[in-house]
Coordinates of C-alpha atoms in Angstrom, one line a residue:
X1 CA 159.4 14.1 -28.6
X2 CA 161.2 11.7 -31.1
X3 CA 159.2 10.2 -34.0
X4 CA 156.8 7.5 -33.1
X5 CA 157.9 4.1 -34.2
X6 CA 155.5 2.0 -36.2
X7 CA 155.7 -1.6 -34.8
X8 CA 156.4 -3.2 -31.5
X9 CA 159.5 -4.8 -33.1
X10 CA 160.7 -1.3 -34.0
X11 CA 160.4 -0.4 -30.3
X12 CA 162.2 -3.6 -29.3
X13 CA 165.1 -2.9 -31.7
X14 CA 165.4 0.7 -30.5
X15 CA 165.3 -0.6 -26.9
X16 CA 168.4 -2.7 -27.4
X17 CA 170.3 0.6 -27.7
X18 CA 169.1 1.7 -24.2
X19 CA 171.2 1.0 -21.2
X20 CA 168.4 -0.9 -19.5
X21 CA 166.1 -2.7 -21.9
X22 CA 162.9 -4.3 -20.6
X23 CA 161.1 -4.0 -23.9
X24 CA 161.5 -7.3 -25.7
X25 CA 160.1 -10.5 -24.3
X26 CA 163.1 -12.7 -25.2
X27 CA 164.7 -14.7 -22.4
X28 CA 167.9 -13.1 -21.2
X29 CA 167.9 -13.9 -17.5
X30 CA 171.0 -15.2 -15.8
X31 CA 171.6 -18.9 -16.4
X32 CA 170.1 -21.0 -13.6
X33 CA 172.8 -23.1 -11.9
X34 CA 171.2 -26.4 -13.1
X35 CA 171.9 -25.4 -16.7
X36 CA 175.7 -24.9 -16.2
X37 CA 176.2 -28.6 -17.0
X38 CA 174.8 -28.0 -20.4
X39 CA 177.4 -25.4 -21.1
X40 CA 180.1 -27.8 -20.0
X41 CA 178.9 -30.5 -22.3
X42 CA 178.6 -28.3 -25.5
X43 CA 181.6 -30.1 -27.1
X44 CA 179.8 -33.5 -26.7
X45 CA 176.5 -32.0 -28.0
X46 CA 178.4 -30.8 -31.1
X47 CA 179.9 -34.2 -31.7
X48 CA 176.5 -35.9 -31.2
X49 CA 174.9 -33.5 -33.6
X50 CA 177.5 -34.1 -36.3
X51 CA 177.0 -37.8 -36.1
X52 CA 173.1 -37.7 -36.1
X53 CA 171.1 -37.6 -39.3
X54 CA 168.7 -34.7 -39.8
X55 CA 165.5 -36.9 -39.6
X56 CA 166.8 -38.5 -36.4
X57 CA 167.7 -35.2 -34.9
X58 CA 164.2 -33.9 -35.6
X59 CA 162.5 -36.9 -34.1
X60 CA 164.8 -36.7 -31.1
X61 CA 163.9 -33.0 -30.6
X62 CA 160.2 -33.8 -30.9
X63 CA 160.5 -36.6 -28.4
X64 CA 162.4 -34.3 -25.9
X65 CA 159.8 -31.6 -26.3
X66 CA 156.9 -34.1 -25.8
X67 CA 158.6 -35.3 -22.7
X68 CA 159.2 -31.8 -21.4
X69 CA 155.5 -30.8 -21.7
X70 CA 154.4 -34.3 -20.6
X71 CA 152.6 -35.1 -23.8
X72 CA 153.4 -38.6 -24.9
X73 CA 150.9 -38.5 -27.7
X74 CA 153.3 -36.2 -29.6
X75 CA 156.0 -38.9 -29.6
X76 CA 153.9 -40.8 -32.1
X77 CA 152.9 -37.7 -34.1
X78 CA 156.0 -38.1 -36.1
X79 CA 154.8 -37.0 -39.6
X80 CA 152.7 -34.0 -38.5
X81 CA 155.3 -31.5 -37.4
X82 CA 158.0 -29.3 -38.9
X83 CA 160.7 -27.2 -37.1
X84 CA 161.3 -23.6 -38.0
X85 CA 164.2 -21.4 -36.9
X86 CA 161.9 -18.9 -35.1
X87 CA 158.2 -18.5 -34.2
X88 CA 158.0 -15.7 -36.7
X89 CA 158.9 -18.1 -39.4
X90 CA 156.2 -20.4 -38.2
X91 CA 153.6 -17.7 -38.2
X92 CA 154.7 -16.7 -41.8
X93 CA 154.2 -20.3 -43.1
X94 CA 150.8 -20.5 -41.4
X95 CA 149.9 -17.3 -43.1
X96 CA 151.0 -18.7 -46.5
X97 CA 148.8 -21.8 -45.8
X98 CA 145.7 -19.7 -44.9
X99 CA 146.1 -17.5 -47.9
X100 CA 146.5 -20.5 -50.2
X101 CA 143.2 -21.9 -48.7
X102 CA 141.5 -18.5 -49.2
X103 CA 140.4 -18.5 -45.6
X104 CA 138.8 -15.7 -43.7
X105 CA 140.6 -15.5 -40.3
X106 CA 139.8 -13.9 -36.9
X107 CA 142.5 -13.4 -34.3
X108 CA 142.6 -12.3 -30.7
X109 CA 143.6 -8.8 -29.6
X110 CA 145.5 -7.4 -27.7
X111 CA 148.4 -9.5 -28.8
X112 CA 151.9 -8.9 -30.2
X113 CA 151.4 -7.1 -33.5
X114 CA 153.9 -9.1 -35.6
X115 CA 151.3 -11.9 -35.8
X116 CA 148.9 -9.6 -37.7
X117 CA 151.7 -8.0 -39.7
X118 CA 153.0 -11.4 -40.9
X119 CA 149.6 -12.8 -41.7
X120 CA 148.4 -9.7 -43.6
X121 CA 151.7 -9.6 -45.5
X122 CA 150.8 -13.1 -46.7
X123 CA 147.5 -11.7 -47.9
X124 CA 145.3 -13.2 -45.1
X125 CA 141.9 -11.6 -44.7
X126 CA 142.1 -10.8 -40.9
X127 CA 139.6 -9.5 -38.3
X128 CA 139.9 -9.3 -34.5
X129 CA 138.0 -10.1 -31.3
X130 CA 138.7 -9.4 -27.6
X131 CA 140.7 -11.9 -25.6
X132 CA 139.0 -11.2 -22.3
X133 CA 135.5 -11.4 -23.7
X134 CA 136.3 -14.6 -25.7
X135 CA 138.1 -16.4 -22.9
X136 CA 135.2 -15.6 -20.5
X137 CA 132.7 -16.9 -23.1
X138 CA 134.7 -20.1 -23.5
X139 CA 134.8 -20.6 -19.8
X140 CA 131.0 -20.4 -19.6
X141 CA 130.4 -22.2 -22.8
X142 CA 128.7 -19.2 -24.3
X143 CA 130.8 -18.7 -27.5
X144 CA 127.8 -19.2 -29.7
X145 CA 125.7 -16.6 -27.9
X146 CA 128.3 -14.0 -27.3
X147 CA 130.2 -14.3 -30.5
X148 CA 127.6 -15.3 -33.1
X149 CA 129.7 -13.8 -36.0
X150 CA 132.7 -16.1 -35.4
X151 CA 131.0 -19.0 -37.1
X152 CA 131.4 -17.1 -40.4
X153 CA 135.2 -17.4 -40.3
X154 CA 137.3 -20.3 -41.6
X155 CA 140.1 -20.0 -39.0
X156 CA 140.4 -18.7 -35.4
X157 CA 143.8 -17.7 -34.0
X158 CA 144.4 -17.7 -30.2
X159 CA 147.6 -16.9 -28.3
X160 CA 147.7 -19.2 -25.3
X161 CA 148.7 -17.9 -22.8
X162 CA 148.0 -14.5 -24.4
X163 CA 150.8 -12.0 -24.7
X164 CA 150.5 -9.5 -23.0
X165 CA 147.5 -10.1 -20.8
X166 CA 148.5 -13.6 -19.6
X167 CA 145.0 -15.0 -20.0
X168 CA 144.7 -18.7 -20.2
X169 CA 141.9 -21.2 -21.0
X170 CA 140.9 -23.8 -18.4
X171 CA 140.7 -27.4 -19.7
X172 CA 136.9 -27.2 -20.0
X173 CA 137.1 -23.8 -21.8
X174 CA 139.7 -25.3 -24.2
X175 CA 137.3 -28.2 -25.0
X176 CA 134.5 -25.7 -25.6
X177 CA 136.6 -23.8 -28.1
X178 CA 137.5 -27.1 -29.9
X179 CA 133.8 -28.2 -30.0
X180 CA 132.9 -24.8 -31.4
X181 CA 135.5 -25.1 -34.1
X182 CA 134.4 -28.6 -35.0
X183 CA 130.8 -27.6 -35.2
X184 CA 131.5 -24.8 -37.6
X185 CA 134.4 -26.4 -39.5
X186 CA 136.8 -23.8 -38.3
X187 CA 140.6 -24.3 -38.2
X188 CA 142.0 -23.7 -34.7
X189 CA 145.4 -22.0 -34.7
X190 CA 147.2 -21.8 -31.4
X191 CA 150.3 -19.7 -30.6
X192 CA 151.7 -21.5 -27.6
X193 CA 155.0 -19.6 -27.5
X194 CA 154.5 -18.8 -23.8
X195 CA 153.4 -22.3 -22.9
X196 CA 156.1 -22.9 -20.3
X197 CA 154.5 -20.2 -18.1
X198 CA 151.2 -22.0 -17.8
X199 CA 150.7 -23.5 -14.4
X200 CA 147.7 -25.8 -15.2
X201 CA 149.3 -27.8 -18.0
X202 CA 146.6 -30.2 -19.0
X203 CA 146.9 -32.6 -21.9
X204 CA 146.0 -30.2 -24.7
X205 CA 147.5 -32.2 -27.5
X206 CA 145.6 -35.3 -26.5
X207 CA 142.4 -33.2 -26.7
X208 CA 143.4 -31.7 -30.0
X209 CA 144.5 -34.8 -31.8
X210 CA 141.7 -37.1 -30.5
X211 CA 139.0 -34.5 -31.2
X212 CA 139.5 -34.5 -35.0
X213 CA 139.5 -30.7 -35.1
X214 CA 141.5 -29.1 -37.9
X215 CA 144.4 -27.3 -36.2
X216 CA 147.9 -25.8 -36.4
X217 CA 150.0 -25.0 -33.3
X218 CA 153.2 -23.0 -32.8
X219 CA 155.6 -23.8 -30.0
X220 CA 158.8 -21.8 -29.2
X221 CA 161.9 -21.8 -27.0
X222 CA 162.9 -18.2 -27.3
X223 CA 160.7 -16.9 -24.5
X224 CA 161.9 -19.3 -21.8
X225 CA 165.6 -20.2 -21.8
X226 CA 168.5 -17.7 -22.0
X227 CA 170.2 -19.4 -25.0
X228 CA 171.5 -16.2 -26.6
X229 CA 168.6 -16.2 -29.1
X230 CA 169.5 -19.7 -30.3
X231 CA 166.0 -21.1 -30.7
X232 CA 163.6 -23.3 -32.6
X233 CA 159.9 -23.3 -33.2
X234 CA 157.8 -26.5 -33.7
X235 CA 154.7 -26.4 -35.8
X236 CA 152.2 -29.2 -35.4
X237 CA 149.2 -29.7 -37.7
X238 CA 146.3 -32.0 -38.3
X239 CA 146.3 -34.4 -41.3
X240 CA 144.1 -32.3 -43.5
X241 CA 146.6 -29.4 -43.4
X242 CA 149.7 -31.5 -43.7
X243 CA 150.3 -31.4 -47.5
X244 CA 149.8 -27.7 -48.0
X245 CA 151.8 -26.7 -45.0
X246 CA 154.7 -29.0 -45.9
X247 CA 154.7 -27.7 -49.4
X248 CA 155.3 -24.1 -48.2
X249 CA 157.8 -25.3 -45.6
X250 CA 159.9 -27.2 -48.2
X251 CA 160.0 -24.2 -50.5
X252 CA 161.8 -22.2 -47.8
X253 CA 163.5 -24.5 -45.3
X254 CA 165.4 -27.8 -45.6
X255 CA 166.0 -28.2 -41.9
X256 CA 167.1 -26.5 -38.6
X257 CA 170.6 -26.9 -37.3
X258 CA 171.2 -30.3 -35.5
X259 CA 173.4 -28.4 -33.1
X260 CA 170.6 -26.0 -32.2
X261 CA 168.2 -28.9 -31.7
X262 CA 170.7 -30.7 -29.5
X263 CA 171.4 -27.8 -27.3
X264 CA 167.7 -27.0 -26.9
X265 CA 166.9 -30.6 -26.2
X266 CA 169.3 -30.5 -23.4
X267 CA 167.4 -27.5 -21.9
X268 CA 164.1 -29.4 -22.3
X269 CA 165.6 -32.4 -20.5
X270 CA 167.3 -30.5 -17.7
X271 CA 164.2 -28.4 -17.1
X272 CA 162.0 -31.5 -16.9
X273 CA 164.4 -33.0 -14.4
X274 CA 164.9 -30.0 -12.2
X275 CA 161.4 -28.7 -12.6
X276 CA 159.9 -25.6 -14.1
X277 CA 159.2 -24.2 -10.7
X278 CA 162.8 -24.2 -9.7
X279 CA 164.3 -23.1 -13.0
X280 CA 161.7 -20.6 -14.3
X281 CA 158.5 -20.0 -12.3
X282 CA 160.1 -19.0 -9.0
X283 CA 162.2 -16.3 -10.8
X284 CA 159.1 -15.0 -12.7
X285 CA 157.2 -14.8 -9.4
X286 CA 160.0 -13.0 -7.7
X287 CA 160.4 -10.5 -10.5
X288 CA 156.6 -9.9 -10.6
X289 CA 156.5 -9.2 -6.9
X290 CA 159.4 -6.8 -7.2
X291 CA 157.8 -4.8 -10.1
X292 CA 154.4 -4.6 -8.3
X293 CA 156.1 -3.3 -5.2
X294 CA 157.9 -0.6 -7.2
X295 CA 154.7 0.7 -8.8
X296 CA 152.6 0.4 -5.6
X297 CA 150.5 3.5 -4.9
X298 CA 151.3 5.2 -8.2
X299 CA 149.3 5.9 -11.3
X300 CA 150.7 2.8 -13.0
X301 CA 148.8 -0.2 -12.0
X302 CA 148.5 -3.8 -13.1
X303 CA 145.8 -4.2 -15.7
X304 CA 142.7 -5.8 -14.3
X305 CA 142.7 -8.8 -16.6
X306 CA 146.4 -9.4 -15.9
X307 CA 146.2 -9.5 -12.1
X308 CA 146.8 -13.2 -12.1
X309 CA 149.2 -13.4 -15.0
X310 CA 152.1 -15.8 -14.8
X311 CA 153.7 -14.6 -18.0
X312 CA 157.3 -13.4 -18.2
X313 CA 156.0 -9.9 -19.0
X314 CA 153.8 -7.5 -17.0
X315 CA 150.9 -5.6 -18.6
X316 CA 150.4 -2.2 -16.8
X317 CA 147.7 0.5 -17.1
X318 CA 148.0 4.2 -16.5
X319 CA 145.0 5.6 -14.6
X320 CA 145.1 9.3 -15.5
X321 CA 144.5 11.2 -18.7
X322 CA 147.6 13.5 -18.6
X323 CA 149.8 10.9 -20.3
X324 CA 149.5 8.1 -22.8
X325 CA 151.6 5.0 -23.6
X326 CA 153.9 6.8 -26.1
X327 CA 154.5 9.6 -23.6
X328 CA 155.4 7.2 -20.8
X329 CA 157.7 5.2 -23.0
X330 CA 159.4 8.4 -24.2
X331 CA 159.9 9.7 -20.6
X332 CA 161.3 6.3 -19.5
X333 CA 163.6 6.2 -22.5
X334 CA 165.1 9.6 -21.3
X335 CA 165.9 7.8 -18.1
X336 CA 167.6 5.0 -20.1
X337 CA 164.8 2.5 -19.5
X338 CA 163.1 0.9 -22.5
X339 CA 159.6 -0.6 -22.3
X340 CA 156.8 -1.2 -24.9
X341 CA 153.8 1.0 -25.5
X342 CA 150.5 -0.8 -25.4
X343 CA 148.5 0.5 -28.3
X344 CA 150.2 -1.6 -31.0
X345 CA 149.1 -4.8 -29.2
X346 CA 145.7 -3.7 -30.2
X347 CA 146.7 -4.4 -33.8
X348 CA 143.2 -3.9 -35.2
X349 CA 142.1 -1.0 -33.0
X350 CA 145.3 0.9 -32.1
X351 CA 143.6 4.3 -32.9
X352 CA 140.9 3.8 -30.2
X353 CA 141.8 6.2 -27.3
X354 CA 141.2 3.8 -24.4
X355 CA 143.8 1.5 -26.0
X356 CA 146.5 4.1 -25.3
X357 CA 146.9 3.5 -21.6
X358 CA 149.1 0.4 -21.3
X359 CA 152.7 -0.4 -21.3
X360 CA 154.4 -3.8 -21.2
X361 CA 157.5 -4.6 -19.2
X362 CA 159.7 -7.7 -19.6
X363 CA 160.7 -9.6 -16.4
X364 CA 163.3 -12.1 -17.8
X365 CA 166.4 -10.1 -18.0
X366 CA 169.7 -10.3 -16.2
X367 CA 169.4 -9.4 -12.5
X368 CA 171.6 -6.4 -12.7
X369 CA 169.6 -5.0 -15.6
X370 CA 166.3 -5.8 -14.1
X371 CA 167.0 -4.3 -10.7
X372 CA 168.4 -1.0 -12.0
X373 CA 165.4 -0.9 -14.3
X374 CA 163.1 -1.3 -11.4
X375 CA 164.8 1.5 -9.5
X376 CA 164.4 3.8 -12.5
X377 CA 160.7 2.8 -12.8
X378 CA 160.1 3.4 -9.0
X379 CA 161.6 6.9 -9.2
X380 CA 159.6 7.7 -12.3
X381 CA 156.4 6.5 -10.6
X382 CA 157.1 8.8 -7.7
X383 CA 157.0 11.8 -10.1
X384 CA 153.7 10.9 -11.7

């Protein structure tokens, strides 16, 4: 077997060399017909971007995003956001902020390992807790009882929805988390990169801003629209964190391209007009049904906590002991299909044996790639 790669990003980069890559979670699906008009108007978007000042472009982008997620309160939140080129850049700056504040941080697992890698590289003191157990405790308002140690941390990091499990908080659970954080003076950090796949999109920013909780949030475009990896990542923050975050931002970035913001705003606007169901959700649901049909009756099953996932990735478990995640990924690679092993998602407990039974498969790839990948996966499952 070839050498084991160290991080999930290593696996994604290696997967790009495979004929059929379903490893990375970036959006590479075929362009929905409603977006064709954006491609036709690229020259006008270029001209508009050239004429617009950078501050005006940023405010316009924020307004388009606020409209897209139906959160008017953000339109007036004009001095409490910054725009980074990628979500990884946003995480890095949050790490710099937390390290500057000398905060002890706790973060959910399993989740994509680059969050922990970036935070720790910035010197953040980082521990973990279980997504399924915490989300369940939040739903029943039992965080205090089930996680008594959390009150000893200065910041709590949630990925919402969580990648790879797809777990989400209901509105009441979300409020319970905020109340817990306020009670114990904990900064709430939310990675909302997969927000567009949530089906119960309540007014989370109204709740955050009106609650007086200390918070930072990350938004992203790269997991949703097939924009050839042209993307931008908004970071919103409460007043108490504004100065220190902006200090680090200004040391590294001046701005993000007006052209990028103009193109992405057009995708926000068109998606809001046509509807997430028509442009994104229907395709995700179709791809998920296809994948689950291909693995039906095999030793690869949908992980229990992910049965109701709406994410653009699928989290699978292997039910026998004769193979682990590395072995499965290696065997699929020999068939020219790239997927991700699960253990690195357990960024703080990857050595624990029962965390070696999962793989993650991306759904949002071009149809020709996805369908051939599914045929490979089905034939592989038949040999298990």
